[in-house]
mmCIF file of C-alpha atoms in Angstrom:
data_model
loop_
_atom_site.group_PDB
_atom_site.id
_atom_site.type_symbol
_atom_site.label_atom_id
_atom_site.label_comp_id
_atom_site.label_asym_id
_atom_site.label_seq_id
_atom_site.Cartn_x
_atom_site.Cartn_y
_atom_site.Cartn_z
ATOM 1 C CA MET W 108 97.486 132.373 123.740
ATOM 2 C CA THR W 109 94.474 130.087 123.862
ATOM 3 C CA PRO W 110 94.053 127.497 121.618
ATOM 4 C CA ALA W 111 91.617 128.537 119.468
ATOM 5 C CA THR W 112 93.510 131.723 119.074
ATOM 6 C CA ARG W 113 96.159 130.087 118.000
ATOM 7 C CA VAL W 114 93.874 128.240 115.565
ATOM 8 C CA ALA W 115 92.260 130.967 114.215
ATOM 9 C CA GLY W 116 95.400 133.109 113.601
ATOM 10 C CA LEU W 117 96.518 129.907 111.255
ATOM 11 C CA LEU W 118 93.830 129.378 109.239
ATOM 12 C CA THR W 119 93.517 133.475 108.865
ATOM 13 C CA ASP W 120 97.215 133.065 107.758
ATOM 14 C CA LEU W 121 96.483 130.333 105.650
ATOM 15 C CA LEU W 122 93.270 132.094 103.771
ATOM 16 C CA GLY W 123 94.475 135.175 102.990
ATOM 17 C CA GLN W 124 91.734 137.039 104.831
ATOM 18 C CA PRO W 125 89.581 137.154 107.848
ATOM 19 C CA LEU W 126 88.067 133.918 109.115
ATOM 20 C CA PRO W 127 84.581 133.029 108.128
ATOM 21 C CA VAL W 128 83.962 131.048 110.785
ATOM 22 C CA ARG W 129 84.570 131.047 114.818
ATOM 23 C CA ILE W 130 86.142 128.601 116.609
ATOM 24 C CA GLN W 131 85.559 127.198 119.788
ATOM 25 C CA ALA W 132 88.387 124.748 121.435
ATOM 26 C CA TRP W 133 87.877 122.008 123.684
ATOM 27 C CA GLU W 134 88.799 123.842 126.643
ATOM 28 C CA GLY W 135 86.165 126.452 125.976
ATOM 29 C CA SER W 136 87.569 129.222 124.712
ATOM 30 C CA THR W 137 86.781 131.051 121.600
ATOM 31 C CA ALA W 138 87.955 133.046 118.595
ATOM 32 C CA GLY W 139 86.612 134.403 115.388
ATOM 33 C CA PRO W 140 83.644 136.392 114.353
ATOM 34 C CA ALA W 141 80.391 135.990 117.141
ATOM 35 C CA GLU W 142 77.381 135.596 113.976
ATOM 36 C CA ALA W 143 79.543 133.234 112.277
ATOM 37 C CA PRO W 144 79.125 129.273 112.005
ATOM 38 C CA THR W 145 80.944 127.773 115.027
ATOM 39 C CA VAL W 146 83.176 124.950 114.230
ATOM 40 C CA VAL W 147 84.001 123.071 117.559
ATOM 41 C CA LEU W 148 87.271 120.954 118.180
ATOM 42 C CA ARG W 149 86.008 118.824 120.763
ATOM 43 C CA ASN W 150 89.504 117.454 121.714
ATOM 44 C CA ARG W 151 93.577 118.116 120.132
ATOM 45 C CA ARG W 152 93.374 115.048 118.684
ATOM 46 C CA ALA W 153 91.525 117.077 116.245
ATOM 47 C CA LEU W 154 94.376 119.135 115.385
ATOM 48 C CA ARG W 155 96.186 116.274 114.942
ATOM 49 C CA ARG W 156 94.295 114.683 112.291
ATOM 50 C CA LEU W 157 94.256 118.080 110.599
ATOM 51 C CA LEU W 158 98.438 117.654 110.803
ATOM 52 C CA TRP W 159 98.919 114.521 109.518
ATOM 53 C CA GLN W 160 96.447 114.866 106.596
ATOM 54 C CA PRO W 161 96.435 119.000 106.204
ATOM 55 C CA GLY W 162 93.102 120.335 104.053
ATOM 56 C CA GLU W 163 90.035 118.473 103.217
ATOM 57 C CA PRO W 164 90.521 114.970 103.854
ATOM 58 C CA GLY W 165 91.937 115.674 107.351
ATOM 59 C CA LEU W 166 88.821 118.080 108.144
ATOM 60 C CA ALA W 167 86.742 114.780 106.936
ATOM 61 C CA ASP W 168 88.143 112.613 109.253
ATOM 62 C CA ALA W 169 87.376 114.826 111.792
ATOM 63 C CA TYR W 170 83.977 115.204 111.426
ATOM 64 C CA ILE W 171 83.815 111.695 110.659
ATOM 65 C CA SER W 172 84.983 110.828 114.043
ATOM 66 C CA GLY W 173 83.522 113.290 115.820
ATOM 67 C CA ASP W 174 86.775 114.793 116.667
ATOM 68 C CA LEU W 175 85.243 117.974 115.408
ATOM 69 C CA ASP W 176 81.678 119.511 115.131
ATOM 70 C CA VAL W 177 79.479 122.568 113.750
ATOM 71 C CA GLU W 178 76.750 123.966 116.011
ATOM 72 C CA GLY W 179 73.681 124.343 115.005
ATOM 73 C CA GLU W 180 72.336 122.817 110.905
ATOM 74 C CA LEU W 181 75.264 121.943 108.943
ATOM 75 C CA ARG W 182 74.205 123.155 105.497
ATOM 76 C CA PRO W 183 73.401 126.657 106.424
ATOM 77 C CA ALA W 184 76.851 126.991 108.012
ATOM 78 C CA LEU W 185 78.695 125.328 104.940
ATOM 79 C CA SER W 186 76.943 127.586 102.607
ATOM 80 C CA GLN W 187 78.008 130.682 104.707
ATOM 81 C CA VAL W 188 81.601 129.461 104.636
ATOM 82 C CA ARG W 189 81.741 128.761 101.089
ATOM 83 C CA ALA W 190 80.511 132.365 99.940
ATOM 84 C CA ALA W 191 83.020 133.838 102.471
ATOM 85 C CA LEU W 192 85.626 131.372 99.622
ATOM 86 C CA ALA W 193 84.033 132.238 97.240
ATOM 87 C CA GLY W 194 86.925 132.630 94.115
ATOM 88 C CA HIS W 195 89.266 131.360 97.101
ATOM 89 C CA GLY W 196 89.236 127.982 95.991
ATOM 90 C CA PRO W 197 90.971 124.871 97.906
ATOM 91 C CA VAL W 198 92.753 125.249 101.185
ATOM 92 C CA ARG W 199 95.594 123.108 100.602
ATOM 93 C CA PRO W 200 98.578 124.122 103.042
ATOM 94 C CA GLY W 201 101.918 123.396 101.483
ATOM 95 C CA LEU W 202 105.054 122.568 102.570
ATOM 96 C CA ARG W 203 106.235 126.349 103.580
ATOM 97 C CA ASP W 204 103.039 126.394 105.827
ATOM 98 C CA ARG W 205 104.392 123.452 107.684
ATOM 99 C CA PRO W 206 106.562 125.212 110.732
ATOM 100 C CA LYS W 207 103.010 126.970 111.296
ATOM 101 C CA LEU W 208 101.073 124.000 111.055
ATOM 102 C CA LEU W 209 103.667 122.286 113.288
ATOM 103 C CA ALA W 210 103.651 125.422 115.789
ATOM 104 C CA ALA W 211 99.681 125.394 116.049
ATOM 105 C CA ALA W 212 99.932 121.792 117.357
ATOM 106 C CA VAL W 213 102.813 122.105 119.598
ATOM 107 C CA ARG W 214 101.942 124.774 121.855
ATOM 108 C CA PRO W 215 98.254 123.372 122.844
ATOM 109 C CA GLY W 216 99.920 119.331 123.075
ATOM 110 C CA ALA W 217 98.259 118.410 120.123
ATOM 111 C CA LEU W 218 101.255 116.256 118.610
ATOM 112 C CA GLY W 219 101.031 112.748 118.339
ATOM 113 C CA PRO W 220 100.428 109.693 116.571
ATOM 114 C CA ARG W 221 98.707 109.117 113.239
ATOM 115 C CA PRO W 222 94.928 108.578 115.091
ATOM 116 C CA VAL W 223 93.467 105.901 113.393
ATOM 117 C CA PRO W 224 91.223 106.216 110.567
ATOM 118 C CA PRO W 225 87.506 106.465 110.693
ATOM 119 C CA GLY W 226 85.563 103.301 110.711
ATOM 120 C CA GLY W 227 84.339 102.142 107.116
ATOM 121 C CA ARG W 228 87.071 103.056 105.026
ATOM 122 C CA ALA W 229 88.427 100.551 102.547
ATOM 123 C CA ARG W 230 91.787 98.766 103.623
ATOM 124 C CA VAL W 231 93.162 97.365 100.520
ATOM 125 C CA GLY W 232 96.115 96.102 99.164
ATOM 126 C CA GLY W 233 98.640 95.597 96.134
ATOM 127 C CA ALA W 234 99.616 97.458 93.745
ATOM 128 C CA VAL W 235 98.166 101.038 93.131
ATOM 129 C CA HIS W 236 95.686 100.197 90.238
ATOM 130 C CA SER W 237 96.008 96.818 89.928
ATOM 131 C CA ARG W 238 93.282 95.414 88.835
ATOM 132 C CA ASP W 239 93.027 93.280 92.473
ATOM 133 C CA ARG W 240 93.318 96.660 93.608
ATOM 134 C CA ASP W 241 91.014 97.925 91.704
ATOM 135 C CA ARG W 242 88.282 95.267 92.005
ATOM 136 C CA ALA W 243 88.766 95.231 95.686
ATOM 137 C CA VAL W 244 87.977 99.676 95.801
ATOM 138 C CA ILE W 245 85.092 99.579 93.630
ATOM 139 C CA SER W 246 83.674 96.798 95.185
ATOM 140 C CA HIS W 247 83.798 98.465 98.594
ATOM 141 C CA HIS W 248 82.151 101.445 96.924
ATOM 142 C CA TYR W 249 79.551 99.972 94.891
ATOM 143 C CA ASP W 250 78.018 97.099 96.352
ATOM 144 C CA LEU W 251 75.753 98.833 98.802
ATOM 145 C CA SER W 252 72.113 98.423 98.437
ATOM 146 C CA ASN W 253 69.916 100.683 96.938
ATOM 147 C CA GLU W 254 68.248 101.638 100.106
ATOM 148 C CA PHE W 255 71.500 103.383 100.695
ATOM 149 C CA TYR W 256 71.708 104.841 97.629
ATOM 150 C CA ALA W 257 68.454 105.907 97.753
ATOM 151 C CA LEU W 258 69.027 108.063 100.498
ATOM 152 C CA LEU W 259 71.830 109.940 98.844
ATOM 153 C CA LEU W 260 70.161 110.268 95.078
ATOM 154 C CA GLY W 261 66.772 110.579 95.922
ATOM 155 C CA PRO W 262 64.079 107.958 94.620
ATOM 156 C CA ALA W 263 64.974 108.935 91.146
ATOM 157 C CA MET W 264 68.816 107.275 91.207
ATOM 158 C CA ALA W 265 70.250 109.743 89.987
ATOM 159 C CA TYR W 266 74.097 109.418 90.272
ATOM 160 C CA SER W 267 74.993 113.052 89.985
ATOM 161 C CA CYS W 268 74.673 115.951 92.167
ATOM 162 C CA ALA W 269 71.018 117.888 92.521
ATOM 163 C CA TYR W 270 69.940 121.203 92.238
ATOM 164 C CA TRP W 271 69.149 123.228 95.064
ATOM 165 C CA THR W 272 67.379 126.635 94.425
ATOM 166 C CA ALA W 273 64.977 127.263 97.629
ATOM 167 C CA PRO W 274 66.270 126.395 101.243
ATOM 168 C CA GLY W 275 62.583 124.502 101.499
ATOM 169 C CA ASP W 276 63.714 121.927 98.395
ATOM 170 C CA THR W 277 63.681 118.335 98.947
ATOM 171 C CA LEU W 278 66.295 116.196 97.462
ATOM 172 C CA GLN W 279 63.547 114.449 95.042
ATOM 173 C CA SER W 280 62.523 118.535 94.160
ATOM 174 C CA ALA W 281 66.480 119.467 93.753
ATOM 175 C CA GLN W 282 67.003 116.025 91.666
ATOM 176 C CA GLU W 283 64.011 117.302 89.418
ATOM 177 C CA ALA W 284 65.040 120.876 89.510
ATOM 178 C CA LYS W 285 68.157 119.423 87.951
ATOM 179 C CA PHE W 286 66.718 117.676 85.116
ATOM 180 C CA ASP W 287 64.778 120.767 84.363
ATOM 181 C CA LEU W 288 67.890 123.020 84.384
ATOM 182 C CA ILE W 289 69.386 120.439 81.940
ATOM 183 C CA CYS W 290 66.216 120.557 79.708
ATOM 184 C CA ARG W 291 66.389 124.181 79.543
ATOM 185 C CA LYS W 292 69.712 124.556 78.676
ATOM 186 C CA LEU W 293 69.773 121.972 75.975
ATOM 187 C CA ASP W 294 66.634 124.021 74.927
ATOM 188 C CA LEU W 295 64.489 120.969 74.283
ATOM 189 C CA ARG W 296 60.783 120.946 72.953
ATOM 190 C CA PRO W 297 58.574 118.772 70.994
ATOM 191 C CA GLY W 298 60.262 117.213 68.062
ATOM 192 C CA SER W 299 63.580 116.847 69.975
ATOM 193 C CA ARG W 300 65.507 114.149 70.577
ATOM 194 C CA LEU W 301 67.509 113.199 73.547
ATOM 195 C CA LEU W 302 70.085 110.422 74.375
ATOM 196 C CA ASP W 303 70.388 110.063 78.136
ATOM 197 C CA VAL W 304 74.165 108.005 79.116
ATOM 198 C CA GLY W 305 75.089 107.206 81.838
ATOM 199 C CA CYS W 306 72.697 109.259 84.142
ATOM 200 C CA GLY W 307 71.077 106.988 86.252
ATOM 201 C CA TRP W 308 67.869 104.650 85.770
ATOM 202 C CA GLY W 309 66.464 106.955 83.100
ATOM 203 C CA ALA W 310 64.673 109.524 85.305
ATOM 204 C CA LEU W 311 66.266 112.583 82.796
ATOM 205 C CA ALA W 312 64.685 110.916 79.775
ATOM 206 C CA LEU W 313 61.525 110.159 81.765
ATOM 207 C CA HIS W 314 61.453 114.175 82.821
ATOM 208 C CA ALA W 315 61.958 115.353 79.611
ATOM 209 C CA ALA W 316 59.455 113.307 77.639
ATOM 210 C CA ARG W 317 57.196 113.981 80.372
ATOM 211 C CA ALA W 318 57.498 117.862 80.377
ATOM 212 C CA HIS W 319 58.926 118.749 77.432
ATOM 213 C CA ALA W 320 58.053 116.187 74.229
ATOM 214 C CA THR W 321 55.082 114.968 73.085
ATOM 215 C CA PRO W 322 53.639 111.449 73.553
ATOM 216 C CA ALA W 323 54.670 111.420 69.287
ATOM 217 C CA ASP W 324 58.157 111.970 70.508
ATOM 218 C CA TRP W 325 58.906 109.170 72.366
ATOM 219 C CA TYR W 326 61.096 106.704 71.433
ATOM 220 C CA GLN W 327 59.399 103.397 71.074
ATOM 221 C CA GLY W 328 62.475 100.899 69.424
ATOM 222 C CA PRO W 329 63.000 99.529 66.578
ATOM 223 C CA ALA W 330 59.804 98.943 64.310
#
């Protein structure tokens, strides 16, 4: 049995349904549906990361470090996997799955010490949720430039997920679609009032004023 076949069998067992991706192992073996997105395990360390961190954390570390990759465009591949897993929920192996995970790692020679985490992760000390530790974690994640956040959030700098409605959407158009969806759900119309709290740099309020109000509705502050 090849490494790819072992991994595909384990994942099928954990999911309880046919595998939504094709697996390609480091030595060239493959398993899974031919028309599905291909997940490439570039080395044995990819399995070792998943053994030490089963589920989404291990997958994320393996992808960031380059031990695991997806052939082709990542977005369509993730969309296809999400559609296949709809209603299944997150895959979080439990204690009863540990023997299967160990067996899948032992035979291809993937056992070993815990791999070094990818660079850029916060390294903090102290008691969990102590003031100094939380201050260091917050600083690591938020003391970044506006240029960095613009790459993730778009020109609106709206700190929430965009709403993608078509394959050709840009980040900016998807953010605008989100603003409009919110306004339509609220049934905003001329004469309505909207309190925008914690949604970024006021982009939602600006969109609501432009698209769903008249100039007479705009709040000008105390008289």
